[in-house]
mmCIF file of C-alpha atoms and ligand atoms in Angstrom:
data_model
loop_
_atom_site.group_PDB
_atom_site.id
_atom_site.type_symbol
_atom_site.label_atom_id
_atom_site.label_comp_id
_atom_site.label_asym_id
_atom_site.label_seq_id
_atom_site.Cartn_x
_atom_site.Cartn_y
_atom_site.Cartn_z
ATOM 1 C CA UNK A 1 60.834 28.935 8.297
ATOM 2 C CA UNK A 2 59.496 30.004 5.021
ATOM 3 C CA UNK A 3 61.042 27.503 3.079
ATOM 4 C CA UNK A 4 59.984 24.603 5.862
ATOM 5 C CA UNK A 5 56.185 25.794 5.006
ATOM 6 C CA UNK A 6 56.756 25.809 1.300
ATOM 7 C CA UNK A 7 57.924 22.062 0.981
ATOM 8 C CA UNK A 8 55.566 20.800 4.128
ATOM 9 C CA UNK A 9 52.394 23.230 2.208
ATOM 10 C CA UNK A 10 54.199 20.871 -1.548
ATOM 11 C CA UNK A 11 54.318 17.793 0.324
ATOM 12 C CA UNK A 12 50.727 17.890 1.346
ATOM 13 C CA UNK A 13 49.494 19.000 -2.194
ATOM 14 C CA UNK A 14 51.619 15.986 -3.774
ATOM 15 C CA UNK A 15 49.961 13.683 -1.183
ATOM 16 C CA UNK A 16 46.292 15.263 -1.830
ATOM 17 C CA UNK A 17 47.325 15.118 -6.025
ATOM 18 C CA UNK A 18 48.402 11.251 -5.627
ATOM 19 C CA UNK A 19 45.123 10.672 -3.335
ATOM 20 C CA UNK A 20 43.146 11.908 -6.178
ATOM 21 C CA UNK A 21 45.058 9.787 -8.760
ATOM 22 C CA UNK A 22 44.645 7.044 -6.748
ATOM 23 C CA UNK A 23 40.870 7.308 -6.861
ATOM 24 C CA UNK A 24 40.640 7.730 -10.257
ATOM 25 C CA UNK A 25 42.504 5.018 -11.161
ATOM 26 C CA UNK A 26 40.981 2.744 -8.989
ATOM 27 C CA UNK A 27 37.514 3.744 -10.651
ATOM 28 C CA UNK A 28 35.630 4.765 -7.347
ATOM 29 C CA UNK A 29 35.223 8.069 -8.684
ATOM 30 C CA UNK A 30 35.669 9.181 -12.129
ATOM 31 C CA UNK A 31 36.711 12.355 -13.683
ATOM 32 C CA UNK A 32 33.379 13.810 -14.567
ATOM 33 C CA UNK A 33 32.820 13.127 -10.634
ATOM 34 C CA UNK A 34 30.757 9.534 -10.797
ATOM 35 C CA UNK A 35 30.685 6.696 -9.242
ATOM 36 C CA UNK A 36 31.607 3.689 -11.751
ATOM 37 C CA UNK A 37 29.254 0.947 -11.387
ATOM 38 C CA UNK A 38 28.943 -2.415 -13.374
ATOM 39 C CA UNK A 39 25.617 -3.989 -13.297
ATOM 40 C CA UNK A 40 25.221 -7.638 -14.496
ATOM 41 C CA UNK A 41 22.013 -7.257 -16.778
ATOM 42 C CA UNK A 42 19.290 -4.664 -16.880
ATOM 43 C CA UNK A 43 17.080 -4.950 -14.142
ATOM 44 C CA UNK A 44 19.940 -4.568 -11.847
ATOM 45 C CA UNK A 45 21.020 -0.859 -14.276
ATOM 46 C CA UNK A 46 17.818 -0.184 -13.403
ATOM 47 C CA UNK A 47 17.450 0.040 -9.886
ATOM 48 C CA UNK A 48 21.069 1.346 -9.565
ATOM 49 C CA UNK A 49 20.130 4.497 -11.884
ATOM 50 C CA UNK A 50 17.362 4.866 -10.108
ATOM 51 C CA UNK A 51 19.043 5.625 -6.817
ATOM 52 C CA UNK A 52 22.150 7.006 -8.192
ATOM 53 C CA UNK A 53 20.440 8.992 -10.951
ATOM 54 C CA UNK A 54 23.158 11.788 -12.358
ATOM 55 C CA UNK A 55 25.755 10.648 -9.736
ATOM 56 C CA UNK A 56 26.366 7.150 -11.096
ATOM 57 C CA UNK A 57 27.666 5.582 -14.241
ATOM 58 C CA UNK A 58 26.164 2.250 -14.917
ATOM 59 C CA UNK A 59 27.117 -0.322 -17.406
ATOM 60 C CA UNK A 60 25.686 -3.705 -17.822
ATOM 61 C CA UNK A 61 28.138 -6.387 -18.252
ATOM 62 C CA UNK A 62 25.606 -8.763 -19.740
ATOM 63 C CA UNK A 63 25.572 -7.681 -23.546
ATOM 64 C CA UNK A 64 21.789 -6.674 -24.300
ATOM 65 C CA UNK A 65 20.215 -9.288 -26.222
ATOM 66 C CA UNK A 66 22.272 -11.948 -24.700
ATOM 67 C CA UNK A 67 20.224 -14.758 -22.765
ATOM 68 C CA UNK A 68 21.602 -14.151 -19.476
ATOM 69 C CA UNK A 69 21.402 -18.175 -18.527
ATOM 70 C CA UNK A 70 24.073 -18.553 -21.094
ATOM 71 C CA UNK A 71 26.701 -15.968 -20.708
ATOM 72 C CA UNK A 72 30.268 -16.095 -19.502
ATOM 73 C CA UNK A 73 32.300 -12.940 -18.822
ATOM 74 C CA UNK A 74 35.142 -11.922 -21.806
ATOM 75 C CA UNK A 75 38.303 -10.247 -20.935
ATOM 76 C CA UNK A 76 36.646 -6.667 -21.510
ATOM 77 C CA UNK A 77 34.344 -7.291 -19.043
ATOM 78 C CA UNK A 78 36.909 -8.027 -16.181
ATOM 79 C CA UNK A 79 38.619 -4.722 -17.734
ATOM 80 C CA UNK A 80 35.290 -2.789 -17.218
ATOM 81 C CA UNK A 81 35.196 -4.582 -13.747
ATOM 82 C CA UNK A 82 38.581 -3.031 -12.762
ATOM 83 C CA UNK A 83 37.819 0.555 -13.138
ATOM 84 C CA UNK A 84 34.620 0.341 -11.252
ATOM 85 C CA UNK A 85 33.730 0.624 -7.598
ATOM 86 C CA UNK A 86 30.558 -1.708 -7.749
ATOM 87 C CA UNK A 87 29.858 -4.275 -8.732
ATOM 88 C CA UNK A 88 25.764 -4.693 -8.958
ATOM 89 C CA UNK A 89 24.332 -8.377 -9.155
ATOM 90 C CA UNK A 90 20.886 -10.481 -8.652
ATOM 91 C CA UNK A 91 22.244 -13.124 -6.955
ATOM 92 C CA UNK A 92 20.465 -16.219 -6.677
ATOM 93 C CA UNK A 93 22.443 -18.585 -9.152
ATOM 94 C CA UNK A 94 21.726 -15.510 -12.135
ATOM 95 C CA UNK A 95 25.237 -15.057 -12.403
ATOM 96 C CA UNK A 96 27.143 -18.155 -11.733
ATOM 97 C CA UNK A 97 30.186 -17.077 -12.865
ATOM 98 C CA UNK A 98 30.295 -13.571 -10.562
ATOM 99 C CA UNK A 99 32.645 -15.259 -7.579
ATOM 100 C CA UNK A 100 35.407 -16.427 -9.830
ATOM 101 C CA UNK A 101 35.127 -13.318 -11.989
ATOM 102 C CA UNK A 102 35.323 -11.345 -8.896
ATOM 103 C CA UNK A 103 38.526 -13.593 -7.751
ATOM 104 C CA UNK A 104 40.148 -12.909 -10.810
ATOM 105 C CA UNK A 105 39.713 -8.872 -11.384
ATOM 106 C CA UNK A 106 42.894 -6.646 -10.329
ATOM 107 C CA UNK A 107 40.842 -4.406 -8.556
ATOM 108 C CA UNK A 108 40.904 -4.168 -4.055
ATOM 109 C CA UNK A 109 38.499 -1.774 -4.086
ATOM 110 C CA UNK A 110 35.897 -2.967 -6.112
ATOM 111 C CA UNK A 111 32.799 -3.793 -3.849
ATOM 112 C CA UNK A 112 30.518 -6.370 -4.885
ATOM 113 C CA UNK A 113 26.668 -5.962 -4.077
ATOM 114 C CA UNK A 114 24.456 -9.229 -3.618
ATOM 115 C CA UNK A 115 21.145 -7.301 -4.050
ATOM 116 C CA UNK A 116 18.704 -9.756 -3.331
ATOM 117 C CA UNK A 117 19.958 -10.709 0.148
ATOM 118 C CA UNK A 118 17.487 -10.606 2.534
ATOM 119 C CA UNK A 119 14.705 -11.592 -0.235
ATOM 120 C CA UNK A 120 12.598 -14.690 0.899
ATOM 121 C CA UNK A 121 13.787 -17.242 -2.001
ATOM 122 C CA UNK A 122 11.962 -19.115 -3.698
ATOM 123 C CA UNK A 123 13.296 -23.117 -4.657
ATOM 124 C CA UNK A 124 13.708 -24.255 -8.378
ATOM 125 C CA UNK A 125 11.316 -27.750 -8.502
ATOM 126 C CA UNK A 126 12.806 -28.679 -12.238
ATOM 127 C CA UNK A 127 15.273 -31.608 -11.844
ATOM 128 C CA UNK A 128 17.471 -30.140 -14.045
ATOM 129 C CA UNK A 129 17.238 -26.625 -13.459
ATOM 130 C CA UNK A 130 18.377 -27.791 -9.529
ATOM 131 C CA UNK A 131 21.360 -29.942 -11.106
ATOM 132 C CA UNK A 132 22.665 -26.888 -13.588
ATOM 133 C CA UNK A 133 21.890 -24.383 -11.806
ATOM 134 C CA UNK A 134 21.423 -24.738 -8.157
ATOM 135 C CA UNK A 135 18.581 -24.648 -5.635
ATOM 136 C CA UNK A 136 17.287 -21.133 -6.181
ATOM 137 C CA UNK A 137 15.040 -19.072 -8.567
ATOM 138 C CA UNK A 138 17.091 -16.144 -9.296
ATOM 139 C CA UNK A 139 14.319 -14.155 -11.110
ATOM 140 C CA UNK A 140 13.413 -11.943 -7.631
ATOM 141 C CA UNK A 141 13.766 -8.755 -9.439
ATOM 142 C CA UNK A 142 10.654 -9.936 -11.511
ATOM 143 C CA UNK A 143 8.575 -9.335 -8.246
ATOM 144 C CA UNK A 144 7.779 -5.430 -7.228
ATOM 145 C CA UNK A 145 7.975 -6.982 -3.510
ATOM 146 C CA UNK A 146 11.099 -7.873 -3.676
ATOM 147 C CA UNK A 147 12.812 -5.386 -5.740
ATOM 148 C CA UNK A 148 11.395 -2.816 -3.362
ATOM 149 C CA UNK A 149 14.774 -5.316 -0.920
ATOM 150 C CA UNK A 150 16.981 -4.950 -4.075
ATOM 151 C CA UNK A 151 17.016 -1.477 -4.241
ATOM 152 C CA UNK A 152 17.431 -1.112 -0.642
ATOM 153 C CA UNK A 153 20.674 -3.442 -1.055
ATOM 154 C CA UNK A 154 21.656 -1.115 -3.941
ATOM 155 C CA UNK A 155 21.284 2.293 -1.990
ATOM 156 C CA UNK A 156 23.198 0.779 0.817
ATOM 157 C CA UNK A 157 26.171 0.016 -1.322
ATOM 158 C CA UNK A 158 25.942 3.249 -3.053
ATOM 159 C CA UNK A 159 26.183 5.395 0.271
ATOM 160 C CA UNK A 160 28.679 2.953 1.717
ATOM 161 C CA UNK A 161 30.952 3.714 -1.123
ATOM 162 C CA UNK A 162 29.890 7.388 -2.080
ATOM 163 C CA UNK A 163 29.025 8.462 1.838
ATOM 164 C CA UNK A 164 29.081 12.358 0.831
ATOM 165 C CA UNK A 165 26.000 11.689 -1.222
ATOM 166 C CA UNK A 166 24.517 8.901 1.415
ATOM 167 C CA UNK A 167 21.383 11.104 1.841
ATOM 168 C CA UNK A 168 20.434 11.489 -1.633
ATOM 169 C CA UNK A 169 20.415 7.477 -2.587
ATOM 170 C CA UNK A 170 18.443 7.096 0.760
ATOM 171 C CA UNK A 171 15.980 9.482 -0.551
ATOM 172 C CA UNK A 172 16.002 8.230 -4.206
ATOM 173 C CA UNK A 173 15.471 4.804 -3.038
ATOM 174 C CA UNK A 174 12.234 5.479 -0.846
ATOM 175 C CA UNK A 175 10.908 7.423 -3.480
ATOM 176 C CA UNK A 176 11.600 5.033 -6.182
ATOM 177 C CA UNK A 177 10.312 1.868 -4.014
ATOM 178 C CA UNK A 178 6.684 3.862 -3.753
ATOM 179 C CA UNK A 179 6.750 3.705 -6.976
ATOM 180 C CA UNK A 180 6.651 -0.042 -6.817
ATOM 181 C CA UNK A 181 4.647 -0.307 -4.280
ATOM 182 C CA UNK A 182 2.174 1.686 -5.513
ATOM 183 C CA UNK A 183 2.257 -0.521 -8.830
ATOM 184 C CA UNK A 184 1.833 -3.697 -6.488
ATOM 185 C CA UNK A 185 -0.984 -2.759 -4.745
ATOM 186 C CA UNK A 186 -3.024 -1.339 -7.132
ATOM 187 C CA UNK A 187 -3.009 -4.629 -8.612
ATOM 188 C CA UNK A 188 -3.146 -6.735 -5.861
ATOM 189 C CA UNK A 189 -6.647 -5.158 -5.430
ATOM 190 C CA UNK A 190 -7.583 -5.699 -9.229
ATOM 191 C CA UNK A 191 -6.182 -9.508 -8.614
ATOM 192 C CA UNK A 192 -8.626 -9.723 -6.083
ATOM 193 C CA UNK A 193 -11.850 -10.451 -8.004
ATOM 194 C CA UNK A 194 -10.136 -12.383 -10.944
ATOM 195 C CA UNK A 195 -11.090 -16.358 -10.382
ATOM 196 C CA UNK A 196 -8.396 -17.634 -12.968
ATOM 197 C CA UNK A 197 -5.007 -17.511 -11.079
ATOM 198 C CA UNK A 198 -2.944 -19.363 -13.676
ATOM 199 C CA UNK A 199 -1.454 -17.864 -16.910
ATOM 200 C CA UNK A 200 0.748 -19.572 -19.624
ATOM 201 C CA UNK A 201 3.863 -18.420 -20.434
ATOM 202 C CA UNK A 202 7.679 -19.405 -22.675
ATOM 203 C CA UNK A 203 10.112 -19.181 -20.010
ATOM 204 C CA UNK A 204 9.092 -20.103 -16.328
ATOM 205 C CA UNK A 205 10.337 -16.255 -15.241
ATOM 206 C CA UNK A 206 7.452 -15.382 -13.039
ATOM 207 C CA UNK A 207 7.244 -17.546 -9.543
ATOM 208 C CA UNK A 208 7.816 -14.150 -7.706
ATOM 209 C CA UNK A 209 5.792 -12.248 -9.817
ATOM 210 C CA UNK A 210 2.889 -14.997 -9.653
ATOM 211 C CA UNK A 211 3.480 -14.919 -5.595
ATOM 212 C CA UNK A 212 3.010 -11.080 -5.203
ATOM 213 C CA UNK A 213 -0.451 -11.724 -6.777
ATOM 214 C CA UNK A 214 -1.659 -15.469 -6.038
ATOM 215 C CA UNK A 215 -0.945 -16.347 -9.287
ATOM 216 C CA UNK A 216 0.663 -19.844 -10.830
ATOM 217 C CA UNK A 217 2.313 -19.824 -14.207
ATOM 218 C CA UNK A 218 2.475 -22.730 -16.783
ATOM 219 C CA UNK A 219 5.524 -22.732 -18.603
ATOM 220 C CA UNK A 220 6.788 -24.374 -22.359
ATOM 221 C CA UNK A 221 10.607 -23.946 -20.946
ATOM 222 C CA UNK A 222 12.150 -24.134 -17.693
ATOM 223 C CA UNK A 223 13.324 -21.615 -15.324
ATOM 224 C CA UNK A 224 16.693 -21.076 -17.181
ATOM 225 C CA UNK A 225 15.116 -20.811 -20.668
ATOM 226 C CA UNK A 226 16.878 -24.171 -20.760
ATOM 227 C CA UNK A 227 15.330 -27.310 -22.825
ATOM 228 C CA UNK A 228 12.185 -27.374 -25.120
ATOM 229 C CA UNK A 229 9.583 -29.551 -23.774
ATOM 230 C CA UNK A 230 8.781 -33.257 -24.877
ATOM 231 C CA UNK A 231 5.508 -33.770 -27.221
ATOM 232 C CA UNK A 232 4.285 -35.382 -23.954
ATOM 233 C CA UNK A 233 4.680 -32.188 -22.290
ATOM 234 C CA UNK A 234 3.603 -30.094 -25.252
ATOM 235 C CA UNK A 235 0.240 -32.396 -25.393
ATOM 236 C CA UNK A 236 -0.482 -32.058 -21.446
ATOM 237 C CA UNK A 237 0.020 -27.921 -21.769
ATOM 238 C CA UNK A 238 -2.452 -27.958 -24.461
ATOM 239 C CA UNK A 239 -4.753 -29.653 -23.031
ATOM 240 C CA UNK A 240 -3.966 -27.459 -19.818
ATOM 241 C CA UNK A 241 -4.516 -24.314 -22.154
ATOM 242 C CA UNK A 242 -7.863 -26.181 -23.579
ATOM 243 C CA UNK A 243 -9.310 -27.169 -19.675
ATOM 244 C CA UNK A 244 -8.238 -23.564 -18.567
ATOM 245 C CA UNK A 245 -9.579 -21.459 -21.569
ATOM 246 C CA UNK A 246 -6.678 -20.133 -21.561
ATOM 247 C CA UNK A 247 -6.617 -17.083 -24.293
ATOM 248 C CA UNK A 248 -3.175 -16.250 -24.046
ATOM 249 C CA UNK A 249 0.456 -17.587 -23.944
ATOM 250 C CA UNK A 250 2.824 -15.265 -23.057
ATOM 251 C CA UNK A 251 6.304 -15.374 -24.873
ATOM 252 C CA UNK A 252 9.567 -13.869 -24.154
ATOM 253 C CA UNK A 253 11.639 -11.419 -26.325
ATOM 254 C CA UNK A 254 15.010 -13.668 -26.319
ATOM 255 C CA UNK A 255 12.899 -17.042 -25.620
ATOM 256 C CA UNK A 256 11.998 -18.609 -29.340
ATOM 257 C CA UNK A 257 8.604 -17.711 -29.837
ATOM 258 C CA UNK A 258 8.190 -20.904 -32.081
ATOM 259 C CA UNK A 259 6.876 -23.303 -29.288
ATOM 260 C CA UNK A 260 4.503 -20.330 -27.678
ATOM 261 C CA UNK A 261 3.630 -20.217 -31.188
ATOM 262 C CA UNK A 262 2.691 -23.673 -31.668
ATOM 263 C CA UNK A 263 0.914 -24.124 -28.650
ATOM 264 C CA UNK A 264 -1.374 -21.435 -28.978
ATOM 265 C CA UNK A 265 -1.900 -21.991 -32.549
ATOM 266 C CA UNK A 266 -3.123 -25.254 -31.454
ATOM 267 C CA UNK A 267 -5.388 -24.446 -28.304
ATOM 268 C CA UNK A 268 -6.675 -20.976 -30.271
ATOM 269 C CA UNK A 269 -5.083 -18.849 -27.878
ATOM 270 C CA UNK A 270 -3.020 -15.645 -28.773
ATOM 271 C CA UNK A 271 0.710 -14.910 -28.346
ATOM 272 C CA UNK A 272 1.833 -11.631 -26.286
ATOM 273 C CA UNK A 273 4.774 -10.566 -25.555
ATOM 274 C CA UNK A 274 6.314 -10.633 -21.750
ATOM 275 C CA UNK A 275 9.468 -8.682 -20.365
ATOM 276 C CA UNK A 276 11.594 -10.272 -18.166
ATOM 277 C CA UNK A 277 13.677 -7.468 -17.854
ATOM 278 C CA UNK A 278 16.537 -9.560 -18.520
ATOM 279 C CA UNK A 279 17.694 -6.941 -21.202
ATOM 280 C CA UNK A 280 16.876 -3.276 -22.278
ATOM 281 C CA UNK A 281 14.092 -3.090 -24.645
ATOM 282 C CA UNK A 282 14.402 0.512 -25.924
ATOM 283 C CA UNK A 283 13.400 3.461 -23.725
ATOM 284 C CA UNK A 284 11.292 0.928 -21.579
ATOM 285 C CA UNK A 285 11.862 1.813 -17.961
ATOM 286 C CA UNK A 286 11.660 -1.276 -15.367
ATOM 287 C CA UNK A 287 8.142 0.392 -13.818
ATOM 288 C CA UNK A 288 7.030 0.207 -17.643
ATOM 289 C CA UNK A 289 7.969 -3.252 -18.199
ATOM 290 C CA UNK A 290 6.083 -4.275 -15.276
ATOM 291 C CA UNK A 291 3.379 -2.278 -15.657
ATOM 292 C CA UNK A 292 2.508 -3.997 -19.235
ATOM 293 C CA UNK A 293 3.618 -7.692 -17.828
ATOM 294 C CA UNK A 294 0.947 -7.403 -15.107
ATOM 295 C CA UNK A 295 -2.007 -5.460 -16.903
ATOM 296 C CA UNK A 296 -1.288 -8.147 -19.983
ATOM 297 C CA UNK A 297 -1.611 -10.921 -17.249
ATOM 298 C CA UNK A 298 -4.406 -9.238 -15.771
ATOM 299 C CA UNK A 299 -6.297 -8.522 -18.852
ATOM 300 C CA UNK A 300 -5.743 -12.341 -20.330
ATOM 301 C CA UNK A 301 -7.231 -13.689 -16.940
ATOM 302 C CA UNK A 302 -9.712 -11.137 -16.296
HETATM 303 ZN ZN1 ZN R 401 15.615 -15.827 -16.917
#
């Protein structure tokens, strides 16, 4: 009888052992306890830390400093992607390579999260963007509206996979989403009296930014950072920037500045830097970023 209890009491602790190998190799927890998650670029580490906080590990997959529109996974990145148990993207045509990436990685339990379903799109208008790219703006995450939806889609993933800890991602994600909103409407007020609605900017980033606020942006390169303009182009912004008063034309940090440059040198406007969030910048938190985007556009239209 003893004996019976010692190897069915072994038996169990081998199974319980192999259970907990199994896990770890399979990346849903690791050993310090966290849940391995891969994020596609920053905005989408972001929001993920924010819910997850200390029980999370997030990498980005998209090196930082890399334009985003231009990237294709390496072979260490489907590594990375088979020891985690997320995978965290925008969705939207940001990461066209994500379903055959996904096909591709040796990993069944790896759970991909599409974290801007449910966000109202909004339609690329650029011939070209819609023939390289697809139908959709993917920049949704530049809009406290509907990141407020991507964080939502995060937390649900995260207490899907990590259900002991459901609660606390619930609770991190309201709290982090008043945040935002508290950010959106105190400038949807200040928008309010401002008669300019249209701002000037490198990379055509901001549609759902612009429609949180009324606002229209004017861009020097498409929606994918994709294609200078034409002198015909260049000439019609100008004299956009000239009918407008415009006093100042917003670059990006991995957009060349040189055109921005150009343009405002020629319409006496002044260049300021604008985050996409496409890519850490320091210790600059995604509130911070958007923060100084807004009160920047705010102050230039003002
Ligand atoms: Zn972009």
């Amino acid at each position: 009888m003893k004996s019976w209890l010692t190897a069915c009491i072994t038996m169990i602790a081998a199974a319980v052992l192999l259970a907990g190998c199994g896990a770890q190799s399979d990346g849903s927890v690791q050993s310090d306890g966290k849940l391995k998650v891969v994020a596609s670029f920053n905005a989408m580490k972001e929001f993920t830390q924010a819910v997850g906080k200390d029980k999370v590990d997030v990498v980005t997959l998209i090196p930082d400093g890399t334009e985003p529109h231009d990237f294709q996974p390496t072979t260490k990145n489907l590594k990375e992607l088979s020891h985690a148990r997320l995978f965290v993207y925008n969705g939207l045509g940001m990461e066209p390579w994500a379903d055959k990436t996904l096909e591709v990685v040796d990993n069944k339990n790896l759970v991909a999260v599409d974290a801007s379903k449910g966000v109202q799109v909004i339609a690329n208008t650029d011939k070209h963007d819609i023939h390289e790219h697809g139908r959709d703006d993917p920049h949704c995450w530049l809009s406290l509206q509907a990141a407020q939806t991507e964080v939502q889609n995060i937390a649900a993933a995260l207490a899907e996979a990590d259900p002991a800890n459901a609660e606390f991602y619930r609770e991190n994600a309201v709290a982090y989403n008043e945040q935002l909103q508290q950010v959106l409407a105190e400038y949807q007020e200040k928008f309010q009296s401002v008669p300019n609605r249209q701002f000037v900017t490198g990379h055509a980033a901001f549609a759902y930014l612009c429609r949180d606020f009324g606002l229209t942006q004017r861009s020097v390169e498409s929606v994918f950072a994709s294609g200078e303009p034409s002198p015909q182009q260049l000439a019609s912004l100008a004299d956009f920037c000239k009918q407008h008063k415009v006093k100042t034309i917003f670059s990006e940090t991995m957009v060349s500045p040189k055109i921005s440059e150009t343009l405002a040198k020629e319409v006496g406007a002044s260049v300021k830097t604008i985050h996409t969030i496409e890519s850490a910048e320091g210790k600059a938190t995604y509130i911070d970023r958007m923060r100084d985007n807004i009160e920047q556009i705010y102050q230039s239209l003002k």
